[in-house]
CSV table of C-alpha atoms and ligand atoms in Angstrom, one decimal:
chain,number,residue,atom,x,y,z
O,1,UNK,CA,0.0,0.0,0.0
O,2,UNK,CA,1.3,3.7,-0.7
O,3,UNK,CA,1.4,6.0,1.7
O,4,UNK,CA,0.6,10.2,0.1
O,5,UNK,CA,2.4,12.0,3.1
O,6,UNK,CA,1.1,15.4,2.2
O,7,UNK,CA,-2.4,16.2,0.1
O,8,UNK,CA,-4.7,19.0,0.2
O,9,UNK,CA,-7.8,17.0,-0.3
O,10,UNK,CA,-9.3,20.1,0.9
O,11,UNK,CA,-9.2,22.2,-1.8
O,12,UNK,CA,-12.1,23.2,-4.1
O,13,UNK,CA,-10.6,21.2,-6.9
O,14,UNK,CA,-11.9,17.8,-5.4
O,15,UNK,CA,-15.6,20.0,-4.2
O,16,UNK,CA,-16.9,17.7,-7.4
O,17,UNK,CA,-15.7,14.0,-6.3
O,18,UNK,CA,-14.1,14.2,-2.7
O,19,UNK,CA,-15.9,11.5,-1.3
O,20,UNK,CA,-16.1,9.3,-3.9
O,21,UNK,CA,-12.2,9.6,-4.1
O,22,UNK,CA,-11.2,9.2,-0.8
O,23,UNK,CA,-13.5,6.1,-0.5
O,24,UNK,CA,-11.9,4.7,-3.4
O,25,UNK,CA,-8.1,4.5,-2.2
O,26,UNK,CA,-8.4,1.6,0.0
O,27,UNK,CA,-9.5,-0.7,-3.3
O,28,UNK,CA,-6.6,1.5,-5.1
O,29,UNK,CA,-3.8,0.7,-3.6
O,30,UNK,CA,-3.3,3.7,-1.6
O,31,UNK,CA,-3.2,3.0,2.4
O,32,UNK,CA,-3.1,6.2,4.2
O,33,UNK,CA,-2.9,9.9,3.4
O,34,UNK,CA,-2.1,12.9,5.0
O,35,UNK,CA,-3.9,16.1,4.7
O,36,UNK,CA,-1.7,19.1,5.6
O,37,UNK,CA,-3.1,22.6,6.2
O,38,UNK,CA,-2.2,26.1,4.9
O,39,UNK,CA,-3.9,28.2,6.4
O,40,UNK,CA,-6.4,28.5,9.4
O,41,UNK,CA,-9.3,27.5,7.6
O,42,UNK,CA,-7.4,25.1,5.6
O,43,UNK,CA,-6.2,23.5,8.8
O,44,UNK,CA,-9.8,23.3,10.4
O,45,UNK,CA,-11.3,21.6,7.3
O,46,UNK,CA,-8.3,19.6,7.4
O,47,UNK,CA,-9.4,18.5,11.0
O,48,UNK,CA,-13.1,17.8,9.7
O,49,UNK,CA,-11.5,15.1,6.9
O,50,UNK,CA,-9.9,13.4,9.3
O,51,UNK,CA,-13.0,12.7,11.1
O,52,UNK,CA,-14.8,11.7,8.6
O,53,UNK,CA,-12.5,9.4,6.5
O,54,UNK,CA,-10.4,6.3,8.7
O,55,UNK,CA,-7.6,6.5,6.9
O,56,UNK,CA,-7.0,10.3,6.4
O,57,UNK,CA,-4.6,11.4,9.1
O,58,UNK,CA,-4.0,15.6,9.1
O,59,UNK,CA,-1.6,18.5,9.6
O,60,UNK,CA,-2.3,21.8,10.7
O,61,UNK,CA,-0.1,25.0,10.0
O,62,UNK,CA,0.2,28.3,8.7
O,63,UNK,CA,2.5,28.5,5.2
O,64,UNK,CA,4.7,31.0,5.1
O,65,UNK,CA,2.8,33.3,2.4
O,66,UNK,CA,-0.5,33.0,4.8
O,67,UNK,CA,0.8,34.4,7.7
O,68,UNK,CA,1.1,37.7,6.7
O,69,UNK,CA,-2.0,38.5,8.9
O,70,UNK,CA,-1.7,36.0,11.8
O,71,UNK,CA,-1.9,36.6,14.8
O,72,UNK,CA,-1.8,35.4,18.7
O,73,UNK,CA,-5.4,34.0,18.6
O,74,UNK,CA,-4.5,32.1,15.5
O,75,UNK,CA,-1.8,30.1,17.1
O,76,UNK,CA,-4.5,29.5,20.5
O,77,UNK,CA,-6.7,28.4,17.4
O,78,UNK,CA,-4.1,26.2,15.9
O,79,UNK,CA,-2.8,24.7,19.3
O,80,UNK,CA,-6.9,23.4,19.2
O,81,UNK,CA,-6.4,21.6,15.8
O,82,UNK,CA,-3.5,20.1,17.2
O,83,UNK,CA,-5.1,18.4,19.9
O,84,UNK,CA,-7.2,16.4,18.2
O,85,UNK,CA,-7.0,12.8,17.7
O,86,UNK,CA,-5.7,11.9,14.3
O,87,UNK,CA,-3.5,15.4,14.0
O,88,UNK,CA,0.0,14.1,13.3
O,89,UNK,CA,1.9,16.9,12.6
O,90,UNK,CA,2.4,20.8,12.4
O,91,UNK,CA,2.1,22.3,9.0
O,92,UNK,CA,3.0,23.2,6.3
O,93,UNK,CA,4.9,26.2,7.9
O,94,UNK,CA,8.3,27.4,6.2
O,95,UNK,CA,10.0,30.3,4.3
O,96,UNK,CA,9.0,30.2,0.3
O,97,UNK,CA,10.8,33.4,-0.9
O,98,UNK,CA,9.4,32.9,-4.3
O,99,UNK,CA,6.1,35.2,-4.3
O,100,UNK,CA,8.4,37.6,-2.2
O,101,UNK,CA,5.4,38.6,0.4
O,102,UNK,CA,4.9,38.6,3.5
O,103,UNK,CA,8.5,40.0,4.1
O,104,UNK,CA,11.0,37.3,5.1
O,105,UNK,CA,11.3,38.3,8.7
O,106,UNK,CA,7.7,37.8,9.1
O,107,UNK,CA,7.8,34.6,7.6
O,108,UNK,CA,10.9,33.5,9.9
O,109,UNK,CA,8.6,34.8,13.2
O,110,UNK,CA,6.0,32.8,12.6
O,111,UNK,CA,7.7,29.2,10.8
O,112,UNK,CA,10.2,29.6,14.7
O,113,UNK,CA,6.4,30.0,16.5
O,114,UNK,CA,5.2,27.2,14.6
O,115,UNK,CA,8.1,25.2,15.5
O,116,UNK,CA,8.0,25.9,19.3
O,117,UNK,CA,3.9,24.7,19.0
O,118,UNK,CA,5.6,21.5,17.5
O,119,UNK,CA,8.0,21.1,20.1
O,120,UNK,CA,5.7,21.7,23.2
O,121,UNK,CA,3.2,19.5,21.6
O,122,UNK,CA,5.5,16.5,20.4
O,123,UNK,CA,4.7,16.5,17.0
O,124,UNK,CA,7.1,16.3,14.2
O,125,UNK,CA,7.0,19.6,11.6
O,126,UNK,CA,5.8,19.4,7.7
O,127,UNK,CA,8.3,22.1,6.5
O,128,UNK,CA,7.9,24.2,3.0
O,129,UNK,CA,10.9,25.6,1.7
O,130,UNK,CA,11.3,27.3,-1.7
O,131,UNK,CA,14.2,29.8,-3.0
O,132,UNK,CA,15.3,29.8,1.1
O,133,UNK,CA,17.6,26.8,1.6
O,134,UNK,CA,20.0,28.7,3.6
O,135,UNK,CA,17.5,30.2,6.1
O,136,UNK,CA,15.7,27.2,6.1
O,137,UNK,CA,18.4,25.5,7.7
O,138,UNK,CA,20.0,28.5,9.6
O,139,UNK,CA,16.0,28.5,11.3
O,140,UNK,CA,16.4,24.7,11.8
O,141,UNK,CA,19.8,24.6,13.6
O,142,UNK,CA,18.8,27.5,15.7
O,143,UNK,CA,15.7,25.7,16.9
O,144,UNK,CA,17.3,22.4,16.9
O,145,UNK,CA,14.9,20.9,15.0
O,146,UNK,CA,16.6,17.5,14.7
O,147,UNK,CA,15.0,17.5,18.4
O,148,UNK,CA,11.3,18.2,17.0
O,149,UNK,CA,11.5,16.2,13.8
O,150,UNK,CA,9.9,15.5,10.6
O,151,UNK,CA,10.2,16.3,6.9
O,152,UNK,CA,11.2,18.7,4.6
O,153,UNK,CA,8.2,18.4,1.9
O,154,UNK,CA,8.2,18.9,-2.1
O,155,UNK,CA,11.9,18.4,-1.6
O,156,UNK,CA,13.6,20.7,-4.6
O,157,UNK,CA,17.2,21.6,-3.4
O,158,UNK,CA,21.2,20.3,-4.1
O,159,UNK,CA,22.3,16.8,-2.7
O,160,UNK,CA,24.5,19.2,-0.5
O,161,UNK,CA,21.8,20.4,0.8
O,162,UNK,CA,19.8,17.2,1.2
O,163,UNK,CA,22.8,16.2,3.1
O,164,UNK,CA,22.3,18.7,5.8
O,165,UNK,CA,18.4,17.7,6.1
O,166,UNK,CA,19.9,14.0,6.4
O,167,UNK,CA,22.2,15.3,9.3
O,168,UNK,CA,19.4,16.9,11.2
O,169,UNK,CA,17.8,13.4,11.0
O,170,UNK,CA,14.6,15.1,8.5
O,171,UNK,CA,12.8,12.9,6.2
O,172,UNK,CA,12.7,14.3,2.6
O,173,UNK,CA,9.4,14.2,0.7
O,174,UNK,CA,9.7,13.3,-2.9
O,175,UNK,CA,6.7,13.6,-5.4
O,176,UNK,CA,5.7,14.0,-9.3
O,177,UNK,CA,8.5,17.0,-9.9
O,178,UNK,CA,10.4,13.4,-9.8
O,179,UNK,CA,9.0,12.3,-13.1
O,180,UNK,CA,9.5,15.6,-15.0
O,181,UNK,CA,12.6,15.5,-17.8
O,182,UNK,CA,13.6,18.9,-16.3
O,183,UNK,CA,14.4,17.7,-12.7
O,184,UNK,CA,18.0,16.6,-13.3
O,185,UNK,CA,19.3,18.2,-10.0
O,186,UNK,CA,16.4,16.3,-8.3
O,187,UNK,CA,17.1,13.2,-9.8
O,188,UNK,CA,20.8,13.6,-8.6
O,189,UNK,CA,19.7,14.4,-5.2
O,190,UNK,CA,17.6,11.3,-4.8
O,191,UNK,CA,20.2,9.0,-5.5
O,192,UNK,CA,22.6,10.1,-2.8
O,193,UNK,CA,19.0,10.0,-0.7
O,194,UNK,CA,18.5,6.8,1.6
O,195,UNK,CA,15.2,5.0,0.7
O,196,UNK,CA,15.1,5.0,4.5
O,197,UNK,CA,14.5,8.6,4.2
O,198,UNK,CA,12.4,9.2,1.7
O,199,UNK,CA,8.1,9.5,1.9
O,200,UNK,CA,6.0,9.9,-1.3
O,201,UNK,CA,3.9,12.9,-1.5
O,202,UNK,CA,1.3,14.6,-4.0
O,203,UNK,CA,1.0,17.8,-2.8
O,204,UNK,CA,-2.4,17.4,-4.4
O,205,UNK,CA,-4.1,18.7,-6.7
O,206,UNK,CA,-0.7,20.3,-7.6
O,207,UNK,CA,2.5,18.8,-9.1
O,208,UNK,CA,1.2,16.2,-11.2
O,209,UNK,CA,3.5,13.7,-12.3
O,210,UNK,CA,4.6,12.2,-16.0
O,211,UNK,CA,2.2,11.3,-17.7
O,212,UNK,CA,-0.3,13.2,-16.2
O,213,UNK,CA,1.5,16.8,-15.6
O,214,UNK,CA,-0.5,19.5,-15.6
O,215,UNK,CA,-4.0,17.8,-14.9
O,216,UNK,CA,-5.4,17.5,-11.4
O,217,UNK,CA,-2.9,15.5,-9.1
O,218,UNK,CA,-4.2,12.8,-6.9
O,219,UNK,CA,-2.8,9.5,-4.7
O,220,UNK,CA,-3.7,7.5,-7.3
O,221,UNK,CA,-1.2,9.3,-9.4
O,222,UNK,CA,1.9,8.0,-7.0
O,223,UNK,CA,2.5,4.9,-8.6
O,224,UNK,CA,4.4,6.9,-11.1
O,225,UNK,CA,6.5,8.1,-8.5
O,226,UNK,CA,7.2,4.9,-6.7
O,227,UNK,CA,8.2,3.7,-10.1
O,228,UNK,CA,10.7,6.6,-11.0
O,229,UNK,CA,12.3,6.4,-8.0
O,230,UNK,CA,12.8,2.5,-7.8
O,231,UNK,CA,14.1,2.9,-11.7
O,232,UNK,CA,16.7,6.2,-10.3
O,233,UNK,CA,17.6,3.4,-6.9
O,234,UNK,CA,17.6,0.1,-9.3
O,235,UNK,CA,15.2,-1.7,-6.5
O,236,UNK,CA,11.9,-3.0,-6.8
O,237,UNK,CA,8.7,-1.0,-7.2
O,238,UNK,CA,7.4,-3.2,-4.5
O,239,UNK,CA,10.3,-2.4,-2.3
O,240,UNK,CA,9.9,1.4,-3.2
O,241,UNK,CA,6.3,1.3,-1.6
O,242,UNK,CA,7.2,-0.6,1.2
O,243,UNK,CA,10.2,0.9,2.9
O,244,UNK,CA,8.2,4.5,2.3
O,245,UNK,CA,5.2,3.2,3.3
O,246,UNK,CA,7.0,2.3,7.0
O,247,UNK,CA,9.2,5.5,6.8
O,248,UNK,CA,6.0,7.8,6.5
O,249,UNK,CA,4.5,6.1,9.7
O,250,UNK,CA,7.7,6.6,11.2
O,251,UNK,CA,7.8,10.4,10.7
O,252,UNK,CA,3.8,10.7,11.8
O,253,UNK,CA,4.4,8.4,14.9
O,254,UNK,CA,1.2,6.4,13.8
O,255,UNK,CA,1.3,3.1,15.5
M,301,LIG,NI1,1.4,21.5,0.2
């Protein structure tokens, strides 16, 4: 079974078949998925999934271009989410640099809050990270967040830099950018990557792999994926989907 370590099943483009889809996966080869929040609402209907579907597990968090307008109450709010039962993790919370707003040393305050909610609460972090390696892992170190744990999703850096994820003992999420013919640093990176340390993610409905790119991502799209990546290791698909099947319950502490 094949385990999606970070969805947004949540998002208006599954309003026209969410049920249907989620009910489906268990006949589809796809075990367990984890649906990470973005934003305070985001994170709240991410708590309402996980009640109703058994095996959708959730994140809450703030990503770093939301949190341009949080505040104290939203953290009291988010500490809530994190309480409840099948709540594995905090985020996605990060720096993205990309889209330039809110101003970095906003973003910083509130991905080293979000951290600290991690830490008190003992759950591992979902961290986004685009166009900010270096801060990233400046924020990390300074936190010690090899203490708090978890993953550094939609992995798209150097193998030096996956090297110093490694170090801090993060897992790395790997998804469709994978399959593209443009991700030749990627690809590089994943082979100095231990399958031990690898999960499978969507990011759904975003990031699409080969040969679906562009249309509406889903789980059922992560065979592609597994496949990719047991081609880049020369292993087994079988033993792709196993050891990040165990590796993603290991980062979400789910017995
Ligand atoms: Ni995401």
């Amino acid at each position: 079974m094949i385990f999606d370590t970070h969805a947004h099943y949540d998002d208006e483009a599954f309003d026209i078949d969410r049920d249907e889809l989620l009910d489906s996966f268990p006949f589809s080869g796809i075990g367990m998925v984890v649906n990470v929040g973005a934003s305070i609402a985001t994170s709240r209907n991410t708590v309402e999934l996980t009640k109703r579907f058994p095996n959708v597990y959730g994140a809450v968090g703030v990503h770093p271009n939301e949190v341009g307008t949080m505040t104290a109450a939203d953290m009291v709010q988010l500490r809530q989410f994190a309480m409840e039962e099948k709540i594995v993790a905090i985020g996605e919370i990060g720096l993205d640099y990309y889209y330039r707003e809110p101003d970095k040393e906003i973003q910083k305050v509130w991905f080293i809050k979000q951290m600290e909610l991690a830490r008190e609460l003992k759950l591992p972090i979902i961290i986004h990270s685009r166009d900010a390696a270096q801060d990233t892992l400046d924020l990390m170190k300074q936190t010690y967040a090899e203490e708090i744990g978890g993953v550094v999703h939609c992995f798209s850096y150097s193998k030096e830099i996956a090297k110093e994820i490694l170090d801090m003992n993060f897992y790395i999420g790997i998804g469709g950018v994978l399959t593209f013919k443009n991700a030749k640093k990627l690809k590089e990176a994943v082979m100095d990557i231990p399958l031990e340390r690898i999960v499978l993610e969507t990011d759904c409905p975003y990031l699409s792999p080969e040969p679906n790119r562009g249309k509406r991502n889903s789980s059922l799209n992560l065979p592609y994926v597994a496949e990719q990546l047991a081609q880049i290791k020369g292993i087994s698909y079988e033993e792709v989907v196993e050891t990040t099947y165990n590796n993603a319950k290991a980062l979400y502490r789910i017995k």
